[in-house]
Structure formats: C-alpha cells, structure tokens
C-alpha cells in the first residue's frame, strides 16, 4: 500500500484502506411480512481487531442511503472520499478501532452488495418489485447471521443514527441477550405520519416515473432516474434545517449577484439539490429506495407489544444511550424522550443527551465534537461498569475473521 | 335563487351565490423581469357593497393554489364547497361584508381565469413556457389596474395569507398611497432557501414529467399530471405540522388495523396525499404552478432597497397587522418579527400577533376564532383611528361596479 498517494491528512487517525467483504447464507430468511428469502448475502466491512474473548465488537447500522463502507478508503486514489462516518470510526475516534472491533453490514433490501430487489430471484431474473417487503426487524435478524458467521456471541454495542438507530433499538427488543450497549442517535422509536408522508412522496415520484416500468427496469436502457432524484431531493430537504439552508445557501444565485428572472435554475440551493439528485442515482437503486422507505414507515418499536415500555419489559443488562438534536424536525426529540422515559421506568440504564445543534437531522454526522464526547463517554463508562465485559487489546486468534468470509 | 336547495347551515352568514367576473385590460403590462404582457385579463369576485366615498374596499390576495373565489357559492348545488376563505368573508365575519366591499382577483400567471401560461400568446397559441417570468410585484401592479377599473383610489385594507401576505406587503412598499391597512398573515417578507428548495423539488417533478413536453402540452391528450400531483403533495406536507399530521392520521391504516406489509398504499396518510394530488390536477395547470412558485422564490421585499426598513422608508399613514403561527415551519415567525421591528423602527403603526396554533402553515385558514378576534379588532381599531376613512353603510352609486365589468 502506497501511503504517499494519499494526502497525509486523509490518513490521520484513519483506518486506511479497507476491503469490502461479503458473506453468503444458504438458508432461508423468513420475513415479518410473510415473505421468504431462500438465501441471502450481506456485504460488510470490519475495522480494528476482535479481542480474545470476542467481547469488543461494535456493530454500526447505517441509514437509508448508507452502506457497509463506514470508514477508510477502498483504494489509494487520493480523490476517493472516505466512508460515510469516517469522522466516527478510527484510531482514537469515538468508535476507537484501537479498542473495538467495528463492523457494519449493508441492510437486506439494499443495493450496495446485500440481497435486495436488484438481486436475482430463484428464477434467475432480478426480483424487482417481486422482492418481499422487508422491515427493520428483518434487517436485524439478517445481521444476527453475520454475527454467528464471525463467531460473535454478544456485541459490546450496536450503534446507529436515523434508520441505524431503529436497527439498534430493534436489537435490544428482539435480541437483548446479544447486545450490551445500544446507541440510539437522531432516530425515532416509531415513524410519524409526517415521516411516512415524506417517504410516500418520494415513492410516488419513482412509481410514476415511466422508466420504473413496474419495477422491472434492470434489463432496460433507462432507469427511473428522474423519480429517484426527486425522492433524494425531498430526503435532503428533510435532513437539513432552516438554519443550515440559510448558512449554506441563503438567497445566493448560482451565477452573479442579480436575479435573472428566467426559467432556468437561478438560486444556488436549486443547483445544489439537483446535483444531490444526480449524484444519488449513480449509486442507488430506485427499487431499494422504495423498499427501504417502506421499512422505515413500518417501524414502530411498540408494534406487537403495545407500548414502548412493553417492548423492553423482558430486557435486562442492556445500557442505552439516546441522543437527539435540537433542529432535527424529521425525528424530533419528543419521541426519543418518551422512549428514554419508558426504558428508565423499567429500571434500565439510560443516558439521554439533547444536543443544541442547528444542522437538522444531519447534525449527527456533523457535530463530531459533541458526538465524540457523548459516545466516547458512554462507551468508556460501560467498560468501567463492566457492561458486556471490558474490551481488551489482546487480539483473538480469529482476529480478522471477517476478512476471510466470502 | 332557491335557498331550499342549500343546507341552511351553509348559508348562515354566507355571502350566498356569487358571480365570477373578468376584466380585460387592452394595455401592456411590463414585468419586473423584463417581459411584457401585451394585454391581460383578471378574473375577480366582489362581496358586499362599495360605499358612497369608495373608502370601504378590502382587497384579499390569494395564495399559491388559490383563486378569486374567496367566499360563497357559484351555484345552488348543495354539494358545492364554498370559496377558499368562506370562514373569513361574509356578513358579520372577520371581513364583514355588511361593512366592507371585499374583492379578490386571480393572480397573473395563474390558471383560474387571469392571464397565465395557458392563455393565448400574440401568435394565438398558448404561451406555455414562453410566458414571461412574473413576480409578486407584477401581480400587485396588475391589481392596481383592477382598482382603477372599479373606481377605487385607495383600499381600506389589503389582506392575505401566505403568498397573499407577500402581495399585501408589496402593496405597501410599491403603492403606499393606495392602501390604508396591510394585513400580513402567515407569510414571509422574503422566501428562505428552504422555501425555494421545496418549490424547486415540485418544479423538478413537473419538468421531468415526460408529459410536460417543454411546457407545450395544451393540445396533447395528456398533461404532466403525475409531476403536478407530486408537487402538490410536497406543498401539502409543508402546509401541515407534525402535530396536525399526528392528529389527522397517526399511524392508522387505510384498511383494517394490521399492516399488510404490501407494496400498495397502506397508511391513511399515504392515501390522503395521493387524493390531494389527484384532486389538484383537475383544477390547476402545471405551468402556472411553475410560474407562481418562481414568483414566490423571487420574493424578497428588501430586494432593490437593501433592508426591510429601507423598503418602507417612504411609507406613511399605513397601518400594519402581522400575524404568525407557532407551528408554521414554512414561514417561521422570526422573519415576520424582523419585518414588524423594521416597520416599528420607522414609526409606522404595526400590531403583531403570534398565535399558539399547532396546525402548521394552514393554521391561518383553520384558527377562525383567533383570526376573527385579531383581524376584526385590527380593522375596527383602524376605523376608530380614522385610518383610510371610516367605512359607511351608505352604498355608492357605483355599488357593484365590479359586477358590470366584463
């Protein structure tokens, strides 16, 4: 590996060049909605070293448009951007790869290496819209197979922002014996009707794009790019705040200082949104967007239990960190506070932080300083308290087990 | 008129059956953006009676999707819904038609009777996307011609919510000698980048709809209905609030009590949005949506002046009412407060109310009780103070002058 090719600052506290990995599971995965995946694949990455006791693993769960590539680089190309949460994962960072074995897998239903609607169905053709509806609970159950594969009985922690937080919470409710600490960040214990509404408009943009063709566009020369770009633009708006829009764009024009009073794009914010839409369609599949937003909509941790508290009444020895952001109007703090209160009422250890950031939902990716203090503190306190056994620096003989998986 | 055909409650304090009117102006309207309409038509309605001094006229300006039909009914069909602000305009209502002569005209650029992109250009073909860009200032200047036509030198008041508020504010800045009281409700003195972003996504949905055909679809069998419906859904989301979505829909399903985990519409809120989109395309023109949202985006009352205060430094003897709503995230209170402070700093009379409603931007149409108290009080205080001369109950000889206009 030639470090000279990468600007030195890019590798400061970086995990460096990492390898994308895949694990195939030749066993059926029965889904909550009644569908069955006869077999499935999970794309994943790992950073750091699994200790001898296999007790220092942290699973990071990604959000709607994320993937398994959390940190580092796939090549030595100096122009390659790092993984989506590189600020959080690396030596000395909040998820400190000198101490923890960090892993992340692409969700099922996704399009970044795991089984999803673009994958071949049993008839050899892409699933398309025949892919079964998946839920956050199904995403999590698929992840348990990856843990088995890696020989990890219990996670030291599972962490995620946004849809990643939903998965972390689902881990605690469905597999409490397999996780010691849950980090629920900028998320919601149940999708609100406003959340569903925003997702539905994005879906309608895709479904009414004539290039969607009932979901069977994989062998066609065109894809529903226009619809997917619209969906992404709506998403982007919901991830920011009034203040961050003001700071980033104000009423600046794309060109010059005067309005052109023309039909073309005139304001900088318009160009930005269009650019985000165009970038997104190059890396994301419209059908995955449909399926994953459906999974978001169906998410309500009290579903099948009755209340937030009842969802966790069987849970013991799990610590919770709940973090909200002041300007996050997609997932406002109130619901997370209700969740924290429900957990507390059960005698579970819960630490709640409300961060006064004005960057909207995306603050969890931006507020690196606050997040490092909060997450670092929570994880260290967990070690001091012995929750989930303290990570050690002695590597397990199976260290890098993930790297040998296919 | 057979009142028996209309349920009695519909006509309680109603203006009853009213007639849509049009005025043609065979003179050019030069637009701020440089374009020219060689001639133009305004659709309008009037309610109540112009007094002898012609001093009791109130102009109501409509919002993005509104029209001239503010109150009452066009037919005796008992199923016909009333005009869009029927709660506000009628005998004994906040805009009391026993005292005021209320009028409203459809904006230029619109599609509800006034000249817009669907109107014939000089070559006899519909303007389509060749229609010149219009601004809020142009909408207002067109309205001054209607006032001339009706023989009204000075309005007792101009009032509007949302884009209607922008027009009201523009009246004060551009034609301060022609208005005594300005009612600026649930509006903003300048569109924010978030406002522009939401409009831009709606526009992109229309522009990328293959049925838009560069704006020339009027002679085609299909129209960009899918794109316009998406745009309307985005709009609808921005008009509500988290709390109103929760109250109206919660996580209820369209059918039954269980999730169907299916690809079809499952949640009630999804069905509602789709229905709103479908309804809208039956009454609105996609090109008008493009042009009017552009006008919204370009609106900044300080444009050409430098600051809010400088925009009104030449204004005297105009009273202002500024009303904001707590849960209105489309047009948050802050900018209106800045405006009110700027007006106050100039020694202008300004009354500011912040209504603690949780219905979002649409609160101005919903909070009838609060609005009646605030608006009724402001207008009465204006009369007591002699602002714009007190309306009298003596009809002018030209009463109903509007009715004779073509």
XYZ file of N, CA, C and O in Angstrom, chain A residues 125 134 137 142 218 237 253-254 273 276 305 312 322 378 402:
60
model
N -33.994 -14.196 -12.695
C -34.228 -12.804 -13.078
C -34.173 -11.915 -11.831
O -34.434 -12.391 -10.727
N -39.562 -5.872 3.314
C -38.701 -6.141 4.467
C -38.954 -5.079 5.537
O -39.420 -3.983 5.236
N -36.889 -5.078 11.551
C -36.655 -6.306 12.309
C -35.988 -7.369 11.438
O -35.124 -8.126 11.906
N -31.186 -10.600 9.879
C -30.136 -10.966 8.922
C -28.754 -10.721 9.537
O -27.838 -11.524 9.381
N -34.262 -3.452 -14.960
C -32.828 -3.773 -14.891
C -32.238 -4.136 -16.254
O -31.065 -3.907 -16.495
N -33.892 17.711 1.791
C -34.539 18.830 2.482
C -34.853 18.434 3.925
O -34.644 19.210 4.855
N -27.346 33.488 -5.700
C -27.619 32.971 -7.039
C -26.483 32.066 -7.478
O -25.371 32.148 -6.968
N -26.808 31.196 -8.446
C -25.765 30.312 -8.978
C -24.709 31.126 -9.696
O -23.522 30.826 -9.620
N -29.527 21.025 -4.895
C -30.472 19.905 -4.827
C -30.407 19.052 -6.090
O -30.418 17.825 -6.023
N -27.387 16.928 -5.926
C -27.547 15.803 -4.994
C -28.369 14.694 -5.642
O -28.083 13.509 -5.475
N -46.208 -5.156 20.776
C -46.029 -5.133 22.240
C -47.142 -4.321 22.905
O -47.696 -4.738 23.907
N -39.726 -3.548 25.957
C -38.431 -3.798 26.597
C -38.565 -4.443 27.973
O -37.592 -4.530 28.710
N -29.346 7.584 24.344
C -30.316 8.212 23.449
C -29.847 9.639 23.178
O -29.621 10.401 24.124
N -19.947 7.460 26.966
C -20.898 6.374 27.210
C -20.220 5.010 27.096
O -20.416 4.136 27.938
N -13.608 -11.769 9.951
C -14.437 -11.204 8.889
C -13.729 -11.204 7.558
O -14.352 -11.415 6.521
